[in-house]
Short mmCIF file of C-alpha atoms and ligand atoms in Angstrom, two decimals:
data_model
loop_
_atom_site.label_atom_id
_atom_site.label_comp_id
_atom_site.label_asym_id
_atom_site.label_seq_id
_atom_site.Cartn_x
_atom_site.Cartn_y
_atom_site.Cartn_z
CA MET A 21 21.30 11.19 23.63
CA SER A 22 21.75 13.43 20.76
CA PRO A 23 21.27 11.44 17.32
CA ARG A 24 24.17 10.97 15.60
CA ARG A 25 24.63 11.94 11.03
CA LYS A 26 26.32 9.79 8.51
CA ASP A 27 28.97 12.05 8.41
CA ASP A 28 29.84 11.66 12.32
CA PRO A 29 33.18 9.40 12.39
CA GLN A 30 31.76 8.23 15.88
CA GLY A 31 28.96 7.19 14.99
CA PRO A 32 26.88 4.02 15.08
CA PRO A 33 27.32 1.22 11.45
CA GLU A 34 25.83 2.10 8.92
CA GLY A 35 21.82 1.07 9.68
CA ARG A 36 20.96 2.85 12.78
CA GLU A 37 22.71 5.99 11.60
CA ALA A 38 20.46 8.69 13.52
CA ALA A 39 18.72 5.23 15.14
CA LEU A 40 17.46 6.88 18.39
CA TRP A 41 19.33 3.58 20.06
CA GLY A 42 22.54 2.54 18.37
CA GLY A 43 25.01 2.75 20.64
CA ARG A 44 25.51 -0.25 21.90
CA PHE A 45 25.20 -2.29 18.92
CA GLU A 46 27.76 -3.33 16.54
CA GLY A 47 26.48 -4.11 13.28
CA GLY A 48 23.50 -2.76 11.28
CA LEU A 49 19.96 -3.45 11.27
CA ASN A 50 19.36 -6.75 9.26
CA PRO A 51 17.50 -4.72 6.02
CA ALA A 52 14.12 -7.59 6.25
CA MET A 53 13.80 -6.02 10.23
CA VAL A 54 13.88 -2.53 8.65
CA PRO A 55 10.40 -2.53 7.10
CA LEU A 56 9.51 -5.09 10.58
CA ASN A 57 11.20 -2.87 12.89
CA ARG A 58 9.33 0.38 11.12
CA SER A 59 5.68 1.69 12.30
CA LEU A 60 5.89 5.68 10.67
CA GLU A 61 3.52 5.01 7.93
CA VAL A 62 1.20 3.79 11.34
CA ASP A 63 1.86 6.50 13.76
CA PHE A 64 3.07 9.30 11.68
CA ARG A 65 -0.48 10.60 12.46
CA LEU A 66 0.66 10.83 16.13
CA ALA A 67 2.99 13.51 14.79
CA ALA A 68 0.71 16.53 16.11
CA HIS A 69 0.23 14.57 19.27
CA ASP A 70 3.54 13.05 19.90
CA ILE A 71 5.00 16.88 19.10
CA ARG A 72 2.43 18.59 21.45
CA GLY A 73 3.83 15.86 24.42
CA SER A 74 7.07 16.79 23.54
CA ILE A 75 6.77 20.59 23.97
CA ALA A 76 5.30 19.48 28.05
CA TRP A 77 7.58 17.70 28.79
CA ALA A 78 10.24 21.02 27.57
CA GLY A 79 8.19 22.87 29.95
CA ALA A 80 8.42 19.90 32.87
CA LEU A 81 11.76 19.53 32.20
CA ALA A 82 12.94 23.29 32.43
CA ARG A 83 10.16 23.35 35.58
CA ALA A 84 11.88 20.71 37.46
CA GLY A 85 15.74 22.32 37.09
CA VAL A 86 16.69 19.70 34.44
CA LEU A 87 16.04 21.87 31.19
CA SER A 88 18.35 26.19 31.07
CA GLU A 89 15.03 28.81 30.35
CA ALA A 90 16.76 29.09 27.54
CA GLU A 91 17.04 25.15 26.50
CA SER A 92 13.80 24.40 27.28
CA ALA A 93 12.30 27.84 25.31
CA THR A 94 14.30 26.77 22.77
CA LEU A 95 12.70 22.75 21.86
CA VAL A 96 9.25 24.26 21.39
CA GLN A 97 9.94 26.80 19.37
CA GLY A 98 11.46 24.78 17.10
CA LEU A 99 9.02 21.73 17.78
CA GLU A 100 6.09 24.48 17.35
CA ARG A 101 7.77 24.88 13.99
CA LEU A 102 7.20 20.91 13.17
CA LEU A 103 4.00 21.75 14.47
CA GLU A 104 3.25 23.63 12.21
CA GLN A 105 4.29 22.01 9.72
CA VAL A 106 2.54 18.17 10.30
CA ARG A 107 -0.70 21.13 10.00
CA ARG A 108 0.53 22.06 6.61
CA GLY A 109 0.73 19.16 5.68
CA ASP A 110 5.47 19.50 5.28
CA LEU A 111 6.15 16.83 7.78
CA ALA A 112 6.99 14.14 5.37
CA VAL A 113 7.51 9.91 5.73
CA ARG A 114 10.63 8.71 4.24
CA GLY A 115 11.04 5.90 2.00
CA GLN A 116 11.57 2.45 3.69
CA ASP A 117 15.39 2.20 3.13
CA ASP A 118 16.30 4.76 5.16
CA PRO A 119 16.09 2.69 8.62
CA ALA A 120 16.45 5.69 10.87
CA ASP A 121 13.24 7.11 10.93
CA GLU A 122 11.54 3.89 12.89
CA ASP A 123 8.84 5.58 14.49
CA VAL A 124 6.97 9.61 14.87
CA HIS A 125 9.32 9.41 18.16
CA SER A 126 12.31 8.93 15.80
CA LEU A 127 11.26 11.79 13.34
CA VAL A 128 10.50 14.59 15.63
CA GLU A 129 12.91 14.41 17.06
CA ARG A 130 15.20 14.03 13.84
CA GLU A 131 13.68 17.22 12.38
CA LEU A 132 14.82 18.61 16.11
CA SER A 133 18.01 18.84 15.50
CA GLY A 134 17.96 19.40 11.85
CA LEU A 135 15.51 22.80 13.59
CA VAL A 136 17.00 23.25 16.71
CA GLY A 137 21.17 21.60 16.56
CA PRO A 138 22.41 19.56 19.28
CA VAL A 139 19.96 20.55 22.36
CA ALA A 140 17.68 17.98 20.19
CA GLY A 141 19.05 16.08 22.35
CA LYS A 142 18.57 17.08 25.61
CA LEU A 143 14.69 16.60 25.38
CA HIS A 144 14.36 12.77 25.77
CA THR A 145 15.64 13.12 29.47
CA GLY A 146 13.72 11.52 31.54
CA ARG A 147 11.46 10.08 29.30
CA SER A 148 11.33 7.05 26.95
CA ARG A 149 9.22 6.62 23.98
CA ASN A 150 6.98 3.86 25.98
CA ASP A 151 5.41 6.79 28.26
CA GLN A 152 5.93 8.89 25.16
CA VAL A 153 3.62 6.96 23.00
CA ALA A 154 1.07 5.85 25.30
CA THR A 155 0.68 9.35 25.95
CA ASP A 156 0.39 10.29 22.33
CA PHE A 157 -2.35 7.23 21.91
CA ARG A 158 -4.09 8.87 24.34
CA LEU A 159 -4.57 12.43 23.18
CA TRP A 160 -5.07 11.30 19.57
CA GLY A 161 -8.03 8.77 21.56
CA MET A 162 -10.05 11.43 23.08
CA GLU A 163 -9.89 13.74 20.04
CA ALA A 164 -10.60 10.66 17.47
CA ILE A 165 -13.41 9.56 20.68
CA ASP A 166 -14.82 13.41 19.97
CA SER A 167 -15.07 13.24 16.57
CA VAL A 168 -16.77 9.61 17.22
CA SER A 169 -19.07 10.93 19.72
CA ALA A 170 -20.20 14.29 17.03
CA ALA A 171 -20.94 11.84 14.27
CA LEU A 172 -22.92 9.43 16.89
CA ARG A 173 -25.21 12.50 17.98
CA ASP A 174 -26.07 13.32 14.07
CA ALA A 175 -27.13 9.75 13.39
CA VAL A 176 -29.21 9.79 16.93
CA SER A 177 -30.36 13.37 15.44
CA GLY A 178 -31.56 11.87 12.11
CA LEU A 179 -33.17 9.32 13.93
CA LEU A 180 -35.50 11.18 16.28
CA GLU A 181 -35.92 13.80 13.28
CA LEU A 182 -37.18 10.51 11.74
CA ALA A 183 -39.23 9.28 14.98
CA ARG A 184 -40.44 13.04 14.86
CA ARG A 185 -41.74 12.48 11.15
CA SER A 186 -43.69 9.00 11.34
CA MET A 187 -45.61 9.91 14.67
CA ASP A 188 -48.53 8.47 12.54
CA VAL A 189 -47.64 6.18 10.41
CA ILE A 190 -48.85 2.21 11.64
CA LEU A 191 -46.15 0.14 10.74
CA PRO A 192 -46.94 -4.33 11.64
CA GLY A 193 -43.96 -4.60 14.72
CA TYR A 194 -41.84 -7.55 13.88
CA THR A 195 -40.99 -11.13 16.74
CA HIS A 196 -38.85 -13.49 14.45
CA LEU A 197 -39.24 -11.62 11.81
CA GLN A 198 -43.34 -12.54 11.79
CA GLN A 199 -45.70 -9.63 12.04
CA GLY A 200 -46.43 -9.11 15.92
CA GLN A 201 -48.52 -6.02 16.74
CA PRO A 202 -48.97 -2.74 15.01
CA ILE A 203 -46.24 -0.38 16.42
CA ARG A 204 -45.27 3.44 15.76
CA GLY A 205 -42.95 4.14 13.06
CA ALA A 206 -41.07 6.75 15.53
CA HIS A 207 -41.63 3.59 17.85
CA TRP A 208 -39.40 1.52 15.56
CA ALA A 209 -37.51 4.55 14.85
CA LEU A 210 -36.24 5.54 18.49
CA ALA A 211 -35.60 1.37 19.13
CA HIS A 212 -33.60 1.92 16.96
CA ALA A 213 -31.99 5.07 18.25
CA TRP A 214 -31.66 4.13 22.20
CA PRO A 215 -28.98 1.81 22.04
CA LEU A 216 -27.16 5.05 20.03
CA LEU A 217 -27.54 6.61 23.25
CA ARG A 218 -26.15 3.87 25.16
CA ASP A 219 -23.37 3.93 22.78
CA LEU A 220 -22.37 7.99 23.51
CA ASP A 221 -21.73 7.28 27.04
CA ARG A 222 -19.87 4.52 26.78
CA LEU A 223 -17.68 6.34 24.63
CA ALA A 224 -17.58 9.10 27.23
CA MET A 225 -16.95 6.54 30.00
CA VAL A 226 -13.81 5.32 27.12
CA ARG A 227 -13.27 9.01 27.19
CA ARG A 228 -12.56 9.39 31.14
CA GLU A 229 -10.50 5.61 30.05
CA ALA A 230 -8.90 7.25 28.49
CA ALA A 231 -8.11 10.83 30.00
CA VAL A 232 -4.93 9.71 32.51
CA LEU A 233 -1.74 10.59 31.44
CA PRO A 234 0.94 8.11 31.52
CA LEU A 235 4.11 10.52 30.79
CA GLY A 236 6.49 10.77 33.49
CA SER A 237 6.80 6.91 33.98
CA GLY A 238 10.14 6.46 31.95
CA ALA A 239 10.22 2.98 30.09
CA ILE A 240 10.02 1.00 33.15
CA ALA A 241 9.88 2.84 37.07
CA GLY A 242 9.57 5.92 36.49
CA CYS A 243 11.12 9.15 35.80
CA PRO A 244 14.72 10.09 38.37
CA PHE A 245 13.94 13.78 37.74
CA PRO A 246 11.12 15.82 39.58
CA VAL A 247 9.22 16.48 37.16
CA ASP A 248 5.39 17.93 38.21
CA ARG A 249 3.17 15.09 36.42
CA GLU A 250 0.27 17.14 37.68
CA TRP A 251 1.41 20.53 35.62
CA LEU A 252 2.09 18.64 32.81
CA ARG A 253 -1.78 16.98 33.04
CA ALA A 254 -2.55 19.81 33.25
CA GLU A 255 -0.98 21.23 30.16
CA LEU A 256 -2.30 18.31 27.72
CA GLY A 257 -6.02 18.71 29.09
CA PHE A 258 -5.82 14.90 30.89
CA ASP A 259 -8.11 13.88 33.21
CA SER A 260 -6.23 12.91 35.91
CA VAL A 261 -2.13 10.60 35.81
CA THR A 262 -1.53 7.20 35.98
CA PRO A 263 -0.82 5.96 38.98
CA ASN A 264 1.83 3.28 38.67
CA SER A 265 4.51 3.51 35.71
CA MET A 266 4.85 0.24 34.89
CA ASP A 267 1.27 -0.39 34.81
CA ALA A 268 1.02 3.04 33.14
CA VAL A 269 3.81 1.91 29.66
CA SER A 270 1.71 -1.14 28.56
CA ASP A 271 -1.74 -0.44 30.15
CA ARG A 272 -3.80 -0.50 26.67
CA ASP A 273 -7.76 -1.57 28.49
CA TRP A 274 -9.00 2.07 26.95
CA ALA A 275 -7.99 1.37 24.11
CA VAL A 276 -9.69 -2.15 24.03
CA SER A 277 -12.50 -0.21 25.27
CA LEU A 278 -12.52 1.66 22.68
CA THR A 279 -12.56 -1.10 19.94
CA PHE A 280 -15.64 -2.41 22.35
CA ALA A 281 -17.51 0.17 22.22
CA GLY A 282 -16.92 0.73 18.26
CA SER A 283 -17.88 -3.50 17.32
CA LEU A 284 -21.19 -2.43 20.10
CA LEU A 285 -22.19 0.68 17.75
CA GLY A 286 -21.52 -1.70 14.71
CA MET A 287 -23.68 -4.31 15.40
CA GLN A 288 -26.40 -1.65 16.06
CA LEU A 289 -25.93 -0.23 13.00
CA ASN A 290 -25.71 -3.44 11.35
CA ARG A 291 -29.30 -4.16 12.77
CA LEU A 292 -30.53 -0.89 11.74
CA ALA A 293 -29.12 -1.48 8.64
CA GLU A 294 -30.55 -4.92 8.23
CA ASP A 295 -34.63 -2.91 8.74
CA LEU A 296 -33.57 -0.38 6.32
CA VAL A 297 -32.87 -3.42 3.96
CA ILE A 298 -35.35 -5.54 4.59
CA PHE A 299 -37.97 -2.33 4.55
CA SER A 300 -36.90 -0.65 1.39
CA SER A 301 -37.13 -4.38 -0.60
CA HIS A 302 -40.48 -4.78 -3.34
CA GLU A 303 -41.96 -7.44 -1.22
CA PHE A 304 -42.18 -5.39 2.42
CA SER A 305 -42.13 -1.26 0.54
CA PHE A 306 -42.27 0.10 3.61
CA LEU A 307 -39.82 2.69 3.29
CA LYS A 308 -37.94 4.61 0.59
CA LEU A 309 -33.62 5.53 1.31
CA GLY A 310 -32.97 9.05 -0.49
CA ASP A 311 -31.52 8.77 -4.00
CA GLY A 312 -28.17 9.73 -2.08
CA PHE A 313 -27.73 6.86 -0.66
CA SER A 314 -29.25 4.19 -3.02
CA THR A 315 -28.01 2.81 -5.85
CA GLY A 316 -28.84 1.19 -9.60
CA SER A 317 -27.52 -1.27 -11.14
CA SER A 318 -24.83 -1.82 -14.43
CA LEU A 319 -27.67 -4.70 -15.63
CA MET A 320 -30.93 -4.51 -14.26
CA PRO A 321 -32.35 -0.32 -15.06
CA GLN A 322 -35.32 -0.65 -12.82
CA LYS A 323 -32.55 -1.44 -9.65
CA ARG A 324 -32.70 0.99 -6.52
CA ASN A 325 -30.24 -1.07 -4.60
CA PRO A 326 -30.34 0.19 -0.81
CA ASP A 327 -25.95 -0.06 -1.15
CA ALA A 328 -25.94 2.85 2.12
CA ALA A 329 -26.76 0.12 4.17
CA GLU A 330 -25.96 -2.90 3.05
CA LEU A 331 -22.36 -0.97 2.96
CA ILE A 332 -22.92 -0.35 6.72
CA ARG A 333 -23.62 -3.85 7.59
CA GLY A 334 -20.73 -5.27 5.93
CA LYS A 335 -18.70 -2.54 8.43
CA THR A 336 -19.13 -4.94 10.65
CA GLY A 337 -16.95 -7.53 10.50
CA ARG A 338 -13.93 -5.37 10.33
CA LEU A 339 -14.88 -3.59 13.53
CA ALA A 340 -15.41 -6.86 15.40
CA GLY A 341 -12.27 -7.62 13.72
CA ASN A 342 -10.14 -5.00 15.19
CA LEU A 343 -11.47 -5.73 18.37
CA THR A 344 -10.38 -9.51 18.93
CA ALA A 345 -6.64 -8.45 17.14
CA LEU A 346 -6.57 -6.02 20.43
CA LEU A 347 -7.57 -9.06 22.45
CA THR A 348 -5.26 -11.04 21.28
CA LEU A 349 -2.41 -9.44 21.05
CA ILE A 350 -2.38 -8.03 24.30
CA LYS A 351 -3.55 -11.63 25.72
CA GLY A 352 0.61 -13.20 27.18
CA LEU A 353 1.87 -10.02 26.91
CA PRO A 354 4.26 -10.33 30.71
CA GLY A 355 4.67 -7.49 32.07
CA GLY A 356 5.86 -3.73 31.55
CA TYR A 357 6.18 -2.33 27.91
CA ASN A 358 6.77 -5.43 25.30
CA ARG A 359 7.40 -3.93 21.45
CA ASP A 360 4.41 -6.16 19.92
CA LEU A 361 2.19 -2.91 21.83
CA GLN A 362 3.06 -1.04 18.66
CA GLU A 363 0.45 -3.46 16.55
CA ASP A 364 -2.47 -1.82 18.47
CA LYS A 365 -2.99 1.55 16.26
CA GLU A 366 -3.68 0.09 13.33
CA ALA A 367 -6.79 -1.48 15.11
CA VAL A 368 -8.31 1.96 16.60
CA PHE A 369 -7.03 3.90 13.95
CA ASP A 370 -9.40 1.74 11.54
CA THR A 371 -11.82 1.05 14.51
CA VAL A 372 -12.21 4.98 14.29
CA ASP A 373 -11.74 5.46 10.17
CA THR A 374 -14.64 3.05 9.83
CA LEU A 375 -16.98 4.82 12.43
CA LEU A 376 -16.56 8.33 10.84
CA LEU A 377 -16.83 6.98 7.54
CA VAL A 378 -20.07 5.12 8.22
CA LEU A 379 -21.41 7.46 11.04
CA PRO A 380 -22.25 10.39 8.47
CA VAL A 381 -23.72 8.33 5.83
CA VAL A 382 -26.28 6.01 8.57
CA ALA A 383 -27.44 10.00 10.18
CA GLY A 384 -27.85 11.01 6.48
CA ALA A 385 -29.83 8.06 5.56
CA VAL A 386 -31.92 7.90 8.19
CA GLY A 387 -32.52 11.77 7.64
CA GLY A 388 -33.39 11.03 4.82
CA ALA A 389 -36.03 8.58 4.70
CA ALA A 390 -39.40 8.59 4.89
CA PHE A 391 -41.80 6.21 5.15
CA LEU A 392 -44.68 5.13 2.51
CA PRO A 393 -47.48 4.69 4.53
CA ASP A 394 -50.19 2.80 1.95
CA GLN A 395 -47.45 0.71 0.73
CA ILE A 396 -47.66 -0.61 4.54
CA ARG A 397 -51.52 -0.80 5.88
CA SER A 398 -51.94 -3.07 2.63
CA ARG A 399 -49.51 -4.81 3.64
CA LEU A 400 -50.76 -4.86 7.82
CA ASP A 401 -52.10 -8.20 8.79
CA PRO A 402 -55.39 -7.91 10.92
CA GLY A 403 -53.78 -10.94 12.27
CA LEU A 404 -52.18 -8.15 14.54
CA LEU A 405 -55.06 -7.44 16.29
CA ALA A 406 -55.67 -11.19 17.21
CA THR A 407 -53.49 -10.05 20.90
CA ASP A 408 -55.97 -6.71 21.00
CA LEU A 409 -58.77 -9.18 21.09
CA ALA A 410 -57.64 -11.31 23.81
CA ASP A 411 -57.56 -8.73 25.56
CA VAL A 412 -61.28 -7.32 25.21
CA LEU A 413 -62.28 -11.31 26.76
CA VAL A 414 -59.60 -10.59 29.42
CA ALA A 415 -61.85 -7.53 29.82
CA GLU A 416 -64.65 -8.80 30.63
CA GLY A 417 -62.73 -11.14 32.82
CA VAL A 418 -61.98 -14.19 30.70
CA PRO A 419 -58.46 -15.88 32.47
CA PHE A 420 -56.04 -14.38 29.27
CA ARG A 421 -54.45 -18.07 29.50
CA GLU A 422 -58.11 -19.15 28.19
CA SER A 423 -58.78 -16.33 25.60
CA HIS A 424 -55.25 -16.90 23.64
CA GLU A 425 -56.96 -20.63 23.40
CA VAL A 426 -60.27 -18.88 22.18
CA VAL A 427 -58.57 -16.53 20.18
CA GLY A 428 -56.56 -19.16 18.86
CA ALA A 429 -59.68 -20.91 17.22
CA VAL A 430 -60.33 -17.49 16.16
CA VAL A 431 -57.08 -17.63 13.83
CA LEU A 432 -57.76 -21.32 12.98
CA ALA A 433 -62.05 -20.52 11.92
CA ALA A 434 -60.69 -17.87 9.25
CA GLU A 435 -57.63 -19.46 8.82
CA ARG A 436 -59.90 -22.60 7.43
CA ARG A 437 -62.54 -20.26 5.72
CA GLY A 438 -59.32 -18.50 4.19
CA THR A 439 -60.12 -15.12 5.30
CA PRO A 440 -58.65 -13.01 8.26
CA PHE A 441 -60.15 -12.93 11.34
CA THR A 442 -61.61 -9.44 11.64
CA GLU A 443 -64.08 -10.88 8.53
CA LEU A 444 -65.86 -13.98 10.11
CA PRO A 445 -69.83 -13.78 10.96
CA GLU A 446 -71.75 -13.85 13.52
CA ASP A 447 -72.38 -17.11 13.99
CA VAL A 448 -69.05 -18.87 14.09
CA LEU A 449 -67.80 -15.87 16.26
CA SER A 450 -71.05 -17.52 18.59
CA GLU A 451 -69.77 -20.61 17.99
CA ILE A 452 -66.18 -20.02 19.16
CA HIS A 453 -66.88 -18.20 22.69
CA PRO A 454 -69.97 -16.58 23.72
CA LEU A 455 -68.13 -12.54 24.40
CA LEU A 456 -67.46 -12.89 20.88
CA SER A 457 -69.34 -10.82 17.99
CA ARG A 458 -69.28 -8.90 14.95
CA ARG A 459 -69.49 -5.51 17.55
CA VAL A 460 -66.57 -7.02 19.56
CA LEU A 461 -63.87 -7.37 16.17
CA GLU A 462 -65.24 -4.33 14.31
CA GLY A 463 -64.05 -2.46 17.61
CA LEU A 464 -60.79 -3.20 17.03
CA SER A 465 -58.61 -0.98 15.08
CA TRP A 466 -54.83 0.16 14.51
CA GLU A 467 -55.04 3.12 15.85
CA GLY A 468 -56.73 1.41 19.18
CA SER A 469 -54.59 -1.04 19.35
CA VAL A 470 -51.42 1.37 19.74
CA GLU A 471 -53.38 3.60 22.00
CA ARG A 472 -54.25 1.11 24.38
CA ARG A 473 -50.66 0.68 25.42
CA ARG A 474 -49.88 3.82 27.21
CA ALA A 475 -47.55 2.66 29.88
CA PRO A 476 -44.30 3.88 29.91
CA GLY A 477 -42.83 2.45 27.00
CA GLY A 478 -45.20 1.22 25.21
CA THR A 479 -46.07 2.57 21.34
CA ALA A 480 -49.47 4.98 22.45
CA ARG A 481 -48.53 8.83 20.90
CA THR A 482 -48.45 10.13 24.60
CA ALA A 483 -45.93 7.06 25.51
CA VAL A 484 -44.00 7.46 22.59
CA GLU A 485 -43.71 11.16 22.61
CA ALA A 486 -42.54 11.27 26.65
CA GLN A 487 -39.38 8.78 25.05
CA LEU A 488 -38.99 10.98 21.73
CA GLU A 489 -38.62 13.87 25.10
CA GLU A 490 -36.53 12.21 27.00
CA ALA A 491 -34.31 11.20 24.33
CA ALA A 492 -34.22 14.65 22.79
CA ILE A 493 -32.95 15.65 26.42
CA ARG A 494 -29.93 12.78 26.14
CA LEU A 495 -28.94 13.53 23.29
CA GLU A 496 -28.65 17.62 23.93
CA GLY A 497 -26.96 16.43 26.98
CA PHE A 498 -24.08 14.89 25.80
CA SER A 499 -23.02 17.75 23.33
CA ARG A 500 -22.30 19.68 26.27
CA PRO A 501 -18.03 19.36 26.69
CA PRO A 502 -17.36 16.46 29.30
CA ARG A 503 -16.95 18.51 31.66
CA GLN A 504 -19.92 19.57 32.72
CA ARG A 505 -22.06 16.26 32.01
CA PRO A 506 -23.36 14.58 34.89
N1 LIG B 4 7.14 2.57 17.89
C1 LIG B 4 7.25 1.76 19.00
C2 LIG B 4 5.26 1.69 19.67
O1 LIG B 4 4.33 2.00 19.10
C3 LIG B 4 7.32 2.64 20.76
C4 LIG B 4 7.50 2.69 21.71
C5 LIG B 4 8.92 2.24 21.62
N2 LIG B 4 9.74 2.03 22.62
C6 LIG B 4 10.94 0.69 22.39
N3 LIG B 4 11.32 0.38 23.61
N4 LIG B 4 11.17 0.58 21.60
O2 LIG B 4 4.89 0.79 20.99
#
């Protein structure tokens, strides 16, 4: 069907001119329906992918003998000119008042017919917008995942860089936001890097999920022409072809997976951001964010606000919202394509846009952040060494339960005297337990505490260096093109 024009006496009624489906209708589209029906403002960003898909489809139709070589070549030339226009930003979205361009597929077909004439009407042979949009969206999705992964790799790189610079910084390790045991600054940075490395894995999985070609599935029942879907797959850079045409046009699992990966990533960035906000507060003063990532107050001249971290934290809600929107959209849909699915794109676009906005700031903020070792040292609570004292008694043969009790009594005695437990006098110590003495307490130190934890995953220098190296190797692995990855 070639798009009909306003001046065509055989054309459909006002309001349906040039629509891709006007033939069976007598009345025009109700004006209230026009903006609801229309998705062009949203899906216009699929224009380049739509055209690439059409170029491949024109080739497949010629190979199947449905189009002559000359017809196919004319279509491909026209489509390539359109692709050029998209790249130059010259292909525009027409105004809301023109109902013909309801989506990017209609727009491209109308523009193509303007360029190459009636042969444009042959392009849609054997194809439906249902398999077309599913294909365009996946093509876009694969590229988007590559961009998000690249930005995420930079963020991980920033954290590894901070870890390298923070091996000798001793931080309080918190549980329940109470000082627990000493850790290295590098250990903290790596604790935030590992979840992001898992996100890179997850994104690679989602990419594989997206890389399945729906084109050639038609509206629901497949393509009646002998198109070579394997050829199409290779042309468009997919990994495989969908095995069921009905599933192919309705499957948005990869999009759900991407919004899930985005939500979880957002959640992890949110926790990192929260640590940055706390650590850069006056009360903690553990860390300084770079000037480029802090802002001032319009009223209070002294303020240095961690806006970068707060804005990152603030984006978490919309990422989770996009996942919920998509799950809710799909819930209860009957089999096959349903128009509800037109709503799938905004949520996914927003997740990708949000991540691409946030990740460079994460990379810059952590890459430029610096721990303030003197301030941190002044805030280390000697209580951080209480577990080590219990372990000293354990080394002397005291069962851990008993040594835990004993050290509890030490801490209580210190609290009553208003001194840190490390300053309790000899007599108080020996009265609590015969193995306790000033010499034992003087043997405790921050450095000694972190160094005692040499088991893999612990805070000893060798263990932290090993995990840093492992993280760097993992990160390096993600820099290779997807096909070369294990
Ligand atoms: N704009 C539609 C979407 O995004 C394209 C598919 C339209 N299919 C249809 N049968 N009306 O889903």
